[in-house]
């Protein structure tokens, strides 16, 4: 078992969350996209915001897709044109 898996199971136990409900790959993929396309410190913040959205009732996959899409278009749509 990897350190990440051990950490996930321990953190889930502390929080009373079923580890089977955690999609590590999707969360890590989202964090990678945000870190590369937006800013490195935005990755953990985005993971937190995803958790808040899911806790408020949004479907995990839908919320993750919205955030991934936002990160993908960040440079072209959100940042001002430098010229």
Coordinates of C-alpha atoms in Angstrom, one line a residue:
X1 CA 0.0 0.0 0.0
X2 CA 1.3 3.4 -0.9
X3 CA 1.9 6.4 1.4
X4 CA -0.9 8.2 -0.4
X5 CA -3.3 5.3 0.1
X6 CA -2.3 5.0 3.8
X7 CA -2.8 8.8 4.2
X8 CA -6.2 8.7 2.5
X9 CA -7.4 5.9 4.7
X10 CA -6.2 7.5 7.9
X11 CA -7.6 10.9 6.9
X12 CA -10.9 9.4 6.0
X13 CA -11.0 7.5 9.3
X14 CA -10.4 10.8 11.2
X15 CA -13.1 12.5 9.3
X16 CA -15.6 9.7 9.3
X17 CA -15.6 9.4 5.5
X18 CA -15.8 6.2 3.5
X19 CA -12.4 5.8 1.7
X20 CA -14.2 4.2 -1.2
X21 CA -15.9 7.5 -1.9
X22 CA -12.6 9.2 -2.6
X23 CA -11.5 9.4 -6.2
X24 CA -7.8 10.1 -5.7
X25 CA -7.0 10.1 -9.4
X26 CA -9.7 12.7 -10.3
X27 CA -8.6 14.9 -7.4
X28 CA -4.9 14.7 -8.3
X29 CA -5.6 15.3 -12.0
X30 CA -7.6 18.4 -11.1
X31 CA -4.9 19.7 -8.8
X32 CA -2.3 19.1 -11.6
X33 CA -4.3 20.9 -14.2
X34 CA -4.9 23.9 -11.9
X35 CA -1.2 24.0 -10.7
X36 CA 0.0 24.1 -14.3
X37 CA -2.6 26.3 -15.9
X38 CA -3.5 28.7 -13.1
X39 CA -1.0 28.8 -10.3
X40 CA 0.6 26.3 -8.0
X41 CA -1.1 27.6 -4.8
X42 CA -4.4 27.4 -6.5
X43 CA -4.3 23.6 -6.6
X44 CA -4.9 22.9 -2.9
X45 CA -7.4 25.8 -2.7
X46 CA -9.3 24.2 -5.7
X47 CA -9.3 20.8 -4.0
X48 CA -10.8 22.4 -1.0
X49 CA -13.4 24.3 -3.0
X50 CA -14.3 21.0 -4.7
X51 CA -14.9 19.5 -1.3
X52 CA -17.1 22.4 -0.3
X53 CA -19.1 22.0 -3.4
X54 CA -19.6 18.3 -2.9
X55 CA -20.4 18.8 0.7
X56 CA -23.1 21.3 -0.4
X57 CA -24.7 18.7 -2.6
X58 CA -23.1 19.0 -6.0
X59 CA -22.1 15.8 -7.7
X60 CA -18.3 15.1 -7.4
X61 CA -17.8 14.4 -11.1
X62 CA -19.8 17.4 -12.2
X63 CA -18.0 19.8 -9.9
X64 CA -14.6 18.4 -10.8
X65 CA -15.4 18.8 -14.5
X66 CA -16.5 22.4 -14.0
X67 CA -13.3 23.2 -12.3
X68 CA -11.1 21.3 -14.8
X69 CA -12.8 23.2 -17.6
X70 CA -12.3 26.5 -15.9
X71 CA -8.6 25.8 -15.5
X72 CA -8.3 24.7 -19.2
X73 CA -9.7 28.0 -20.4
X74 CA -8.1 30.2 -17.7
X75 CA -5.4 31.8 -19.8
X76 CA -7.5 32.5 -22.8
X77 CA -10.8 33.6 -21.2
X78 CA -10.0 34.9 -17.7
X79 CA -6.6 36.6 -17.9
X80 CA -6.6 40.1 -19.5
X81 CA -5.0 40.5 -22.8
X82 CA -1.5 41.9 -22.1
X83 CA -1.4 44.1 -25.3

